[in-house]
CSV table of C-alpha atoms in Angstrom, one decimal:
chain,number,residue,atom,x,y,z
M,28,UNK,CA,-7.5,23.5,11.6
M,29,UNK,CA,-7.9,25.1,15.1
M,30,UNK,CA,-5.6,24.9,17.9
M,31,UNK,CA,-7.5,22.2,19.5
M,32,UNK,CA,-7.3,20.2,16.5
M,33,UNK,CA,-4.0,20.5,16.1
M,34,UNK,CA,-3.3,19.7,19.6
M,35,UNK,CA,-5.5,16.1,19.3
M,36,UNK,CA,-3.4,15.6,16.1
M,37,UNK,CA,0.2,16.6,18.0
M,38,UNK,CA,-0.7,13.8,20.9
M,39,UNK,CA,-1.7,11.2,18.3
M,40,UNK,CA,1.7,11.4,16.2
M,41,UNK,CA,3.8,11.6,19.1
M,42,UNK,CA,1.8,8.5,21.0
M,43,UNK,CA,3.0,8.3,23.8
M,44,UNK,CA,2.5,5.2,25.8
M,45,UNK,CA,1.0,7.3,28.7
M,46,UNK,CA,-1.6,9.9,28.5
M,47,UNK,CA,-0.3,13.3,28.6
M,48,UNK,CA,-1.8,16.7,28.8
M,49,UNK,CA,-0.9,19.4,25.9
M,50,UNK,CA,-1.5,22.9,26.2
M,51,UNK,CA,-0.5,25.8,23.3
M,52,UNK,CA,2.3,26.7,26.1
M,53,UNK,CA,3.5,23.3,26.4
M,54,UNK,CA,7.2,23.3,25.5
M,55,UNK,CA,7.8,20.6,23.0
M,56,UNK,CA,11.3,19.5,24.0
M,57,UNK,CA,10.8,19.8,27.8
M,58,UNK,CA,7.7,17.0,27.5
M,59,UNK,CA,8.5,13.6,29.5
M,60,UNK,CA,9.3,11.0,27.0
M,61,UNK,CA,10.0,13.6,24.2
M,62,UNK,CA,12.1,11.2,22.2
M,63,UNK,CA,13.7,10.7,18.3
M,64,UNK,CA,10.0,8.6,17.9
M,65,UNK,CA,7.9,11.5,18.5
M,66,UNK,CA,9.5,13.8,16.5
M,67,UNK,CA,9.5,11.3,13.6
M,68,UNK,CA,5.4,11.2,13.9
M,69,UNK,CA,5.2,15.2,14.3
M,70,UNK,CA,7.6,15.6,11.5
M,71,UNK,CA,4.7,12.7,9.4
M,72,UNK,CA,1.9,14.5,11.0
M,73,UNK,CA,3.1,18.3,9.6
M,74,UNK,CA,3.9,16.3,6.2
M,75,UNK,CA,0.3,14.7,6.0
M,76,UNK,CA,-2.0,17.8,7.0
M,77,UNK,CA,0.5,21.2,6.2
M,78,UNK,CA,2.3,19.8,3.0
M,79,UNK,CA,5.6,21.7,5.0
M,80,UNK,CA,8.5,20.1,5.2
M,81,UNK,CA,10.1,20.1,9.4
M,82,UNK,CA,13.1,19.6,10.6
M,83,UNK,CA,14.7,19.1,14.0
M,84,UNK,CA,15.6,22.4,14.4
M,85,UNK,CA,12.4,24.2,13.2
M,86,UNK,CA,11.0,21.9,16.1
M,87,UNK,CA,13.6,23.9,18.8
M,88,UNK,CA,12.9,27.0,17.0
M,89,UNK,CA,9.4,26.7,17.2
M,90,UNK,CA,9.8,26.2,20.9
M,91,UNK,CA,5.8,25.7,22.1
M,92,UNK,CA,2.9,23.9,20.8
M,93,UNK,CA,1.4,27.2,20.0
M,94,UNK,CA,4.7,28.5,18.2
M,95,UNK,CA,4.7,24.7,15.9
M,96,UNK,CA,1.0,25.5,14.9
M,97,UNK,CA,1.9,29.4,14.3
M,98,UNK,CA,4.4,27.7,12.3
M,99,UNK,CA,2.8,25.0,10.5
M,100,UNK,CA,-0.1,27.4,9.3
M,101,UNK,CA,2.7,30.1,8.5
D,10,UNK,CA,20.4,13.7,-15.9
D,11,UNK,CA,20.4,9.3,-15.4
D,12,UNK,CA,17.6,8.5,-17.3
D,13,UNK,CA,17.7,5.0,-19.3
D,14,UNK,CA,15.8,2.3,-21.6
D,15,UNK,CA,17.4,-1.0,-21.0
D,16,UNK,CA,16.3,-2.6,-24.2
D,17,UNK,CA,16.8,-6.7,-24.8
D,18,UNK,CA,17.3,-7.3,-21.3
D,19,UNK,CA,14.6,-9.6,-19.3
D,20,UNK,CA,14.9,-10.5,-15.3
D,21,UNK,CA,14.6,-14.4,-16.0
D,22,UNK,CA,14.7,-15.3,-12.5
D,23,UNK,CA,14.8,-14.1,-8.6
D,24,UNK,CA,15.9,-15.6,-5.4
D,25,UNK,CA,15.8,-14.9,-2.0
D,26,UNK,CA,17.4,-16.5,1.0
D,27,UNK,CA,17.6,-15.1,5.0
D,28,UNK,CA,19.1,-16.5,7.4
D,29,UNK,CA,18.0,-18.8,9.9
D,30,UNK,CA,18.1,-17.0,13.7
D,31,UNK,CA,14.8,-14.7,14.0
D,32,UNK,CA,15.1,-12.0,16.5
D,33,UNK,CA,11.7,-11.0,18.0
D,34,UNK,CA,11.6,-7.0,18.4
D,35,UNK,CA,8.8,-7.6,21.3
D,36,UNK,CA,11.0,-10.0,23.0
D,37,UNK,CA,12.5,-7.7,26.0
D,38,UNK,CA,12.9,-7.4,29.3
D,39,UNK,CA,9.4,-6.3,31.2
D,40,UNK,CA,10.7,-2.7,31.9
D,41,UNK,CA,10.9,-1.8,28.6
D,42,UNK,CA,7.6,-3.6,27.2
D,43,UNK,CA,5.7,-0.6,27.0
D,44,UNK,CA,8.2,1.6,25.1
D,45,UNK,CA,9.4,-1.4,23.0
D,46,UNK,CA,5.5,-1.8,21.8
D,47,UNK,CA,5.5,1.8,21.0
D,48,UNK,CA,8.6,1.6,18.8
D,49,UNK,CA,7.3,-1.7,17.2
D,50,UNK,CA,3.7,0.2,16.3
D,51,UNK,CA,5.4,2.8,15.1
D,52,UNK,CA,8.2,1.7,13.4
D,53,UNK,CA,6.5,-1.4,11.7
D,54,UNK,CA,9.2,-3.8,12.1
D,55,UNK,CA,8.3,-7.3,14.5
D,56,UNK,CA,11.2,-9.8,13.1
D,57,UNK,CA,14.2,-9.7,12.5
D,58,UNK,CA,16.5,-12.1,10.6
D,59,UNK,CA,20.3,-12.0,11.7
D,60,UNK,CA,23.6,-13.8,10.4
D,61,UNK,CA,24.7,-15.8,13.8
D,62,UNK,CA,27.1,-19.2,14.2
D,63,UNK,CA,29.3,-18.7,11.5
D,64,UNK,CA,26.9,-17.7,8.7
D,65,UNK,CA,28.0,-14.3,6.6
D,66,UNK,CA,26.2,-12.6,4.0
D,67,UNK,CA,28.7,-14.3,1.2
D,68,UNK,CA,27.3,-17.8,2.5
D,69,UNK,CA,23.6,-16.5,1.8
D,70,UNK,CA,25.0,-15.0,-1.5
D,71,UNK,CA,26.4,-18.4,-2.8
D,72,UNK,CA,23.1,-19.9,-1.6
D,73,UNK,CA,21.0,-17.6,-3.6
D,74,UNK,CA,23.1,-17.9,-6.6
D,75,UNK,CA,23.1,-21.6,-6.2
D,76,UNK,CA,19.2,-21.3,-6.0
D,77,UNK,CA,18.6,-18.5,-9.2
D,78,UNK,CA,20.8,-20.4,-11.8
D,79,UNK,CA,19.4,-24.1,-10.6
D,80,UNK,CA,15.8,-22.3,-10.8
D,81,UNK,CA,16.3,-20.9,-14.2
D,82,UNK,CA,18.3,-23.7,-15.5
D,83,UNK,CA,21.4,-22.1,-16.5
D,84,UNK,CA,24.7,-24.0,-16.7
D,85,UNK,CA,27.2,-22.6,-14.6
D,86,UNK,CA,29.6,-22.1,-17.7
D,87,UNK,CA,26.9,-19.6,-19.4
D,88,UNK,CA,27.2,-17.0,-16.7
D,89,UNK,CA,29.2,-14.0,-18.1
D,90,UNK,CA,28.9,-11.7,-15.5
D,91,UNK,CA,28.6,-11.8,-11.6
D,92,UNK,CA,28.0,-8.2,-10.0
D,93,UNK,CA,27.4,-7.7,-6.2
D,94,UNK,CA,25.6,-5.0,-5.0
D,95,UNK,CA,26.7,-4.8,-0.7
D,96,UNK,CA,28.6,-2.8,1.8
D,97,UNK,CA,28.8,-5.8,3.8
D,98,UNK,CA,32.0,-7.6,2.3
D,99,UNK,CA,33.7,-10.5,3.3
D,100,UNK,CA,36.6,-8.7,3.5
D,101,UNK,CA,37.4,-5.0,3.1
D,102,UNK,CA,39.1,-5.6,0.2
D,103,UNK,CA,38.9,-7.6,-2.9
D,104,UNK,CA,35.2,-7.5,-3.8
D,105,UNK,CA,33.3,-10.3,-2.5
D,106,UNK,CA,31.6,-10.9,-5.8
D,107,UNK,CA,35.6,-12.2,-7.1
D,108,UNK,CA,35.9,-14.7,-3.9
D,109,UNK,CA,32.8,-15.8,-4.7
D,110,UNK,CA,32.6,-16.6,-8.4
D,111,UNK,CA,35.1,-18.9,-7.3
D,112,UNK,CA,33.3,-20.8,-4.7
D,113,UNK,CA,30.1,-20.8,-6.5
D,114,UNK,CA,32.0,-22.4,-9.2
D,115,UNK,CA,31.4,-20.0,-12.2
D,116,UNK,CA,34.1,-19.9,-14.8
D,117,UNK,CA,37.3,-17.5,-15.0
D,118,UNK,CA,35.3,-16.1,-17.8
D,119,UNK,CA,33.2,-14.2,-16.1
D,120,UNK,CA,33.3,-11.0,-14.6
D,121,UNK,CA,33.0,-9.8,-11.1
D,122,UNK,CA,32.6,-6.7,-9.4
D,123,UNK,CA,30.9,-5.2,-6.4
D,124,UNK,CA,29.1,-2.2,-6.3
D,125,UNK,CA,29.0,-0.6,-2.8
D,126,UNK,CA,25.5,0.9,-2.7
D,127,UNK,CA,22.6,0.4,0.4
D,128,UNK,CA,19.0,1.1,0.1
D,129,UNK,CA,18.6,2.3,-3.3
D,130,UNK,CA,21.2,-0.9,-4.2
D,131,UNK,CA,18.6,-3.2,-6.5
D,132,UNK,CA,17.4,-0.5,-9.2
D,133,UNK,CA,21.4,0.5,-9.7
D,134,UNK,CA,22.5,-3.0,-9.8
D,135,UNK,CA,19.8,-4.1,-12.2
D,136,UNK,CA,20.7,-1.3,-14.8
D,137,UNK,CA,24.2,-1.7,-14.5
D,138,UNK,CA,24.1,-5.1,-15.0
D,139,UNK,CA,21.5,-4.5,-17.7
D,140,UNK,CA,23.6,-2.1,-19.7
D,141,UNK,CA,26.1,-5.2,-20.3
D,142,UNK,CA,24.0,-7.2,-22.1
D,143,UNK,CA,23.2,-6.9,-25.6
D,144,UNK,CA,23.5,-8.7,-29.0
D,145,UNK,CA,27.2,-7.4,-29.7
D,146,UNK,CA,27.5,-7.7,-25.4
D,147,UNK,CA,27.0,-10.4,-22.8
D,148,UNK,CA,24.5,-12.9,-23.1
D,149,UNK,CA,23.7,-14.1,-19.3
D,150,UNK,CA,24.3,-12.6,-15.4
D,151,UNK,CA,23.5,-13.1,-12.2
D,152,UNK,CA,23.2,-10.1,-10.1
D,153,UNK,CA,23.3,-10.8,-6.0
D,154,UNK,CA,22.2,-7.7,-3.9
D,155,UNK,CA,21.9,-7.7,0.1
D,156,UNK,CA,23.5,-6.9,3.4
D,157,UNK,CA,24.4,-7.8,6.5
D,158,UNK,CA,23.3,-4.6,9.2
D,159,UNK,CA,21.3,-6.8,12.0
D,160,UNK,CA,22.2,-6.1,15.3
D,161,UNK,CA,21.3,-7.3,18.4
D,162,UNK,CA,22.2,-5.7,22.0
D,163,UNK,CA,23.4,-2.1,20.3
D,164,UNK,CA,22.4,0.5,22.9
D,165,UNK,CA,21.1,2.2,20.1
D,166,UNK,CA,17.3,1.2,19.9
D,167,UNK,CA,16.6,3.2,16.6
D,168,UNK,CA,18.7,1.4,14.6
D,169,UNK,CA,18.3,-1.8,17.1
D,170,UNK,CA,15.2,-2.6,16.1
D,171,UNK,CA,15.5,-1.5,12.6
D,172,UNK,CA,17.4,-3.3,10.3
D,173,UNK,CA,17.3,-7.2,8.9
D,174,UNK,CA,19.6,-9.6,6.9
D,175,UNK,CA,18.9,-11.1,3.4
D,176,UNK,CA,20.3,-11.3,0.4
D,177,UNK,CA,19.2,-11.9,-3.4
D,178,UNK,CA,20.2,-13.0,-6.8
D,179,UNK,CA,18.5,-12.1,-9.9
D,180,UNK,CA,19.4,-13.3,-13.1
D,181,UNK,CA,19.5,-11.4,-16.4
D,182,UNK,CA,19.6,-12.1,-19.4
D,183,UNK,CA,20.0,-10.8,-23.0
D,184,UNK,CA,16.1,-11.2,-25.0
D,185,UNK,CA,15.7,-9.3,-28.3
D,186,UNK,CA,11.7,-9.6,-27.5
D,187,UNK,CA,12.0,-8.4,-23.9
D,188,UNK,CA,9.7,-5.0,-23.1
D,189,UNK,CA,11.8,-1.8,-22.2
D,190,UNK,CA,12.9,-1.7,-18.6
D,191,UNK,CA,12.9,2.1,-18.0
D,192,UNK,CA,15.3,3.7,-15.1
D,193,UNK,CA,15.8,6.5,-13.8
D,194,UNK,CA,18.8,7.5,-10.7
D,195,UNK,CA,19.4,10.6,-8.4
D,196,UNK,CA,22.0,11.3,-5.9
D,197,UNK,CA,22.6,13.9,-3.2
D,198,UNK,CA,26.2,13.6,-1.0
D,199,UNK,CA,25.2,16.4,0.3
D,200,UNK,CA,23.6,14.4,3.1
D,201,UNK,CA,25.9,11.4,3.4
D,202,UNK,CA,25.6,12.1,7.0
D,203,UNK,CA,22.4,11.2,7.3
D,204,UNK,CA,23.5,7.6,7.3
D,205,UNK,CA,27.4,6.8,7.6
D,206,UNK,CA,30.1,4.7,9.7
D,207,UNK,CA,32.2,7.5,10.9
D,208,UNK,CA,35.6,5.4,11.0
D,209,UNK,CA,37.4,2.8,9.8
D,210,UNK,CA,37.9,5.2,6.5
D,211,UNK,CA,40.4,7.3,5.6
D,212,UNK,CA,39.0,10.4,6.8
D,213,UNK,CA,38.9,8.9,10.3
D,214,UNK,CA,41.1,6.1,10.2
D,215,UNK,CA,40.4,3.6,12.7
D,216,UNK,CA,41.7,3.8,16.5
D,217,UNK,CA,41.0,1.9,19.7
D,218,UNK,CA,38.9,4.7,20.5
D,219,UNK,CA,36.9,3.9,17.6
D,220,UNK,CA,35.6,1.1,19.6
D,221,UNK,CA,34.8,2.7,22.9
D,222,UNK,CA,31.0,4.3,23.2
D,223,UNK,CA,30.5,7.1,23.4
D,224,UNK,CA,27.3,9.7,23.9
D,225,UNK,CA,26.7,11.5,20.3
D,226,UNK,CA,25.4,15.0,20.2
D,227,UNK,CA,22.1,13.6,19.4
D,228,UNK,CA,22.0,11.8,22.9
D,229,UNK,CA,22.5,8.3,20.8
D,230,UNK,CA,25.1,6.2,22.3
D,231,UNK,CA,27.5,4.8,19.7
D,232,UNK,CA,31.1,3.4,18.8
D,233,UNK,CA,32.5,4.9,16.3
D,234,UNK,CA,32.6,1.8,14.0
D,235,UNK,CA,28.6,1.4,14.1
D,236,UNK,CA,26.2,3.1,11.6
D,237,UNK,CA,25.2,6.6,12.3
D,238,UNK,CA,21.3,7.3,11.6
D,239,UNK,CA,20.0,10.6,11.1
D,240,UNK,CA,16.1,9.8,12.0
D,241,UNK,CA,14.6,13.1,10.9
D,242,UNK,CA,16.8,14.0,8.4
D,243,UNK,CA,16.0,10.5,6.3
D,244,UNK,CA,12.5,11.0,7.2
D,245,UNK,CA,12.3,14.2,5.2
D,246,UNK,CA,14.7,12.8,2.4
D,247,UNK,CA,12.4,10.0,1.7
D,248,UNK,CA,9.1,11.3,2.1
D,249,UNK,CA,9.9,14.0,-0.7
D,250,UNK,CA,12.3,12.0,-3.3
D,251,UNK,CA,10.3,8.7,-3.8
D,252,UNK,CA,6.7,9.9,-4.3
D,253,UNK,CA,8.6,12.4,-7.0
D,254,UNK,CA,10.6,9.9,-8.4
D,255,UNK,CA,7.7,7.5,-8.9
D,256,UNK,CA,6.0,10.4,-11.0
D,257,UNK,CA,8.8,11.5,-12.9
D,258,UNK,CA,9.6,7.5,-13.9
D,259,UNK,CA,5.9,7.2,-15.0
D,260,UNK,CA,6.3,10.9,-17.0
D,261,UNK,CA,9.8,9.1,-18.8
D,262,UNK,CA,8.1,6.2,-19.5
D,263,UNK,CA,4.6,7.1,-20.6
D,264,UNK,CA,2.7,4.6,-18.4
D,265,UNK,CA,0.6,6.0,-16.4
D,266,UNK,CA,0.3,5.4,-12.3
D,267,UNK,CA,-2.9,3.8,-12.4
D,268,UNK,CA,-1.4,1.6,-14.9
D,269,UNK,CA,1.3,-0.3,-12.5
D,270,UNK,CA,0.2,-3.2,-11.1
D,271,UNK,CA,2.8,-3.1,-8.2
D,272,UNK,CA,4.7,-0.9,-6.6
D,273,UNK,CA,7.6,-2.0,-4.9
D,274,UNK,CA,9.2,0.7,-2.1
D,275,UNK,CA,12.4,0.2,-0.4
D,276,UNK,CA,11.3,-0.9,3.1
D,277,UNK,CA,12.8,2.1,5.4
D,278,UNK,CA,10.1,1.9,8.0
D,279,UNK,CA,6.3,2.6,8.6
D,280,UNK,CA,6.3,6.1,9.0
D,281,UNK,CA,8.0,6.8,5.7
D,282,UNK,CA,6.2,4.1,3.7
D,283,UNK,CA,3.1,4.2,4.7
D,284,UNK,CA,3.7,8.3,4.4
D,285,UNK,CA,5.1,7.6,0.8
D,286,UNK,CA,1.8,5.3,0.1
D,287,UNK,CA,-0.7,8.3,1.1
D,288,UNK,CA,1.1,10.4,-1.0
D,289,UNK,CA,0.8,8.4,-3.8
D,290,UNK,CA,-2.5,8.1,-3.2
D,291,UNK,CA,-2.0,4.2,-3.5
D,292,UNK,CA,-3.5,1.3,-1.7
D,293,UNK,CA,-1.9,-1.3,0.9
D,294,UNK,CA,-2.4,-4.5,-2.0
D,295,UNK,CA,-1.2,-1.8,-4.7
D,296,UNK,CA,2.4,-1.0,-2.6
D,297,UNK,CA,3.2,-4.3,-0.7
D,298,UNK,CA,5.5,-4.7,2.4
D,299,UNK,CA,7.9,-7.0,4.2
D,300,UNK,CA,8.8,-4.8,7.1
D,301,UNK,CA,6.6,-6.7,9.9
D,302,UNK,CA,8.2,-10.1,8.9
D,303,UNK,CA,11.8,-9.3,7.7
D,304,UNK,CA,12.8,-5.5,8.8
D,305,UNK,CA,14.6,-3.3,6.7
D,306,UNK,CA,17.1,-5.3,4.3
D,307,UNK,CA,18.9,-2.4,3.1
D,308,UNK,CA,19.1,-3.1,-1.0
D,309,UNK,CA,17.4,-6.3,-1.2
D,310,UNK,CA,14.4,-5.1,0.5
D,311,UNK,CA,12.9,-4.3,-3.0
D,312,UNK,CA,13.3,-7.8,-4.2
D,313,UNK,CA,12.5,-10.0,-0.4
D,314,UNK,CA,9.3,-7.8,-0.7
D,315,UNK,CA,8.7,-9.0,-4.2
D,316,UNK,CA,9.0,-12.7,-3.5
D,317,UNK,CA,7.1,-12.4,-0.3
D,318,UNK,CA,4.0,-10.7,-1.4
D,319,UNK,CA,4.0,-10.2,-4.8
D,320,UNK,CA,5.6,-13.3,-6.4
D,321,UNK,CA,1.6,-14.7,-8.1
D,322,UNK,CA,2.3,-11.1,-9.7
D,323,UNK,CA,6.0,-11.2,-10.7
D,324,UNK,CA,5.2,-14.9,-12.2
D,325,UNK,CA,2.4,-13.2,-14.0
D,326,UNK,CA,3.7,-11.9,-17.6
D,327,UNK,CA,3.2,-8.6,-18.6
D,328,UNK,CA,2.6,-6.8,-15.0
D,329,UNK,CA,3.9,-3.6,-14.5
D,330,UNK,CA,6.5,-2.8,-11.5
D,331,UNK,CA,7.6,-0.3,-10.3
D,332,UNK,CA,10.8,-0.9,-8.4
D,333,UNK,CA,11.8,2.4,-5.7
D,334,UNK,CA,14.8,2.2,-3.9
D,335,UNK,CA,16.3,5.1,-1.8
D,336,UNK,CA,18.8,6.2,1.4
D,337,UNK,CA,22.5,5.9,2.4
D,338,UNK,CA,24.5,8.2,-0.1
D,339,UNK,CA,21.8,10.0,-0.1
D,340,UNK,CA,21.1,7.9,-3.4
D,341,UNK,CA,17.7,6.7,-4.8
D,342,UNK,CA,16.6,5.3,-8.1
D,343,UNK,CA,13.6,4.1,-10.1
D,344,UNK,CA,12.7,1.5,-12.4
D,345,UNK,CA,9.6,0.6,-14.4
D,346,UNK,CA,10.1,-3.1,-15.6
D,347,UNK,CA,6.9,-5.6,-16.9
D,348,UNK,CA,7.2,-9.4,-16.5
D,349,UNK,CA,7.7,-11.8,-19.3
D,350,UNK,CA,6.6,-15.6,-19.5
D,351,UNK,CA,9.1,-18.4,-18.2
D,352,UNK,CA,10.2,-16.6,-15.2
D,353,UNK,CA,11.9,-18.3,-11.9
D,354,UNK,CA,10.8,-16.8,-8.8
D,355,UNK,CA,11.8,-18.4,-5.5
D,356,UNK,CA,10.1,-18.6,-2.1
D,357,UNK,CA,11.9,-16.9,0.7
D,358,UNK,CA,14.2,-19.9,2.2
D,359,UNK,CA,16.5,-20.3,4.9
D,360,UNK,CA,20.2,-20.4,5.0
């Protein structure tokens, strides 16, 4: 899965009742309605396509878009 | 390691009652709509049943009781055991099961216990229970398994919307020609955080602060007397331990997956069961659900979703269950039970 991929696959777990625009850079904790729903549906959508297990701290850890993906592929 | 064959023991009959108010989760005010919608899509969970004007779980419990033994045709005075499975007593202490065998009318020859147990409640309750009965032990019991965690107007909207009340009662009873009801049960209090009342305990005995809420580190707003949720950290728990437990029951027991005609999940929320389902690799009519309708019933989830969409199969001899129950503790069990002929099965009535 390429980055772009994974970035259409980040927006549709978190759904977010507005659209929202998602770069690699984008820092995951810092987005506008960033909430304990979203990171249940990333947490799902790592699960479902990586087989890796992520907490709530990896998330901080992994800081970016770009630094979950490094992660998730890792 | 807890791995069983009840043998001689058949589930002759299952009730289950909720009570009457419904709470719609969509029902709010038109500023939060659109991220009410969200959570509802998400979460899986539309209605809501809640104890209100006077009604507490022990009145649904007698009800179901009532129902089970009236449905199977048991005289009161037959019953030899009468075990609850809650952690929403009546009072703190004795066990409600005691107060109850009295107002249900059963005999001072029966026991009564309670075991306090949540999600993964109805497989524990049903092997306990089970392990009783035998030629040289008990002959009949009814086992009632629920709780009472609605809420309504908690500022905390993960659990707001999450949780609804029911309760069951399944009777059991000693059959020498009853099929082996295989179980298996797993516990880690490593994470009883994930899902805990801080106070009221001994650990942190209650205060008038206990009452007052407060911002949690997780940016939740809480008293200290209201249930704790850990959203990731039960997300993780359950998406691993179910799907493996499901395979490891099927490896005890020699019946193969493809070979159970139902499987019956705790009902947590979407995200974990439908996540538990794909990894399964199971269908939606293979792994049924009561979420949308009822919400999570903590321990008698297993059974309300068994009476509500998959009672033709349950009334059906010789189909194959699976029964998955998993959370607070962090607990979870497994059992792998077939029907038998005669069996009582209610609708899902109102208290």
């Amino acid at each position: 899965m390429d980055i772009s991929a994974f970035i259409e696959k980040f927006i549709e777990a978190i759904d977010f009742a507005e659209p929202v625009e998602i770069t690699p850079d984008t820092v995951i904790a810092e987005l506008d309605n960033w909430d304990s729903l979203a990171q249940l549906g990333v947490i799902v959508m790592i699960d479902i396509e990586f087989s890796k297990t992520l907490t709530a701290d990896d998330i901080v850890t992994c800081r970016t878009v770009q630094g979950l993906y490094n992660w998730a592929q890792g | 390691m807890a791995r069983s064959v009840l043998k001689g023991v058949r589930i002759a009959g299952l009730s289950v009652c909720v009570p009457k108010t419904v709470i719609d989760n969509l029902e709010v005010p038109p500023e939060e709509q659109q991220s009410r919608d969200r959570l509802v899509r998400n979460i899986g969970i539309r209605y809501r049943r809640i104890c209100e004007e006077g009604i507490i779980f022990s009145d649904l419990a007698e009800a179901a009781t009532n129902d089970v033994l009236a449905g199977v045709g048991w005289d009161k005075s037959t019953v030899d055991a009468y075990i609850f499975v809650t952690q929403s007593p009546e009072y703190i202490i004795p066990s409600t099961s005691i107060v109850c065998q009295h107002r249900v009318g059963l005999p001072k020859t029966t026991l009564a216990f309670d075991i306090n147990l949540g999600c993964s409640g109805y497989p524990y309750g049903l092997y306990t229970v089970g392990r009783m009965l035998g030629a040289h032990g008990l002959k009949r019991a009814v086992v009632v398994v629920g709780d009472q965690s609605a809420s309504r107007g908690a500022k905390d909207s993960g659990r707001e919307i999450l949780f609804g009340d029911a309760c069951s009662a399944t009777a059991l009873e000693f059959d020498e020609t009853a099929p082996d009801i295989f179980f298996e049960g797993f516990s880690d209090g490593s994470g009883y955080k994930a899902i805990y009342v801080p106070d009221g305990g001994h650990r942190n005995p209650l205060t008038p602060y206990s009452l007052i809420p407060t911002e949690c580190a997780d940016g939740v707003i809480r008293k200290g007397i209201d249930v704790s949720l850990d959203g990731p950290a039960i997300l993780n728990f359950s998406i691993e331990v179910a799907p493996a437990a499901v395979h490891s029951i099927c490896e005890f027991s020699g019946v193969a997956l493809d070979s159970v005609d139902r499987l019956i999940f705790h009902q947590a929320n979407k995200m974990i069961n439908d996540t538990i389902r794909r990894k399964l690799k199971r269908t939606p009519e293979q792994v049924p659900e009561s979420l949308y309708d009822y919400g999570n019933t903590s321990s008698t989830s297993v059974p309300t979703t068994i009476v509500y969409r998959a009672r033709e199969q349950f009334l059906t001899p010789g189909t194959k269950f699976i029964l998955c129950g998993f959370g607070i503790g962090l607990s979870w069990a497994t059992m792998l039970v077939e029907t038998t002929p005669n069996t009582y099965c209610s609708t899902i009535f109102e208290v």
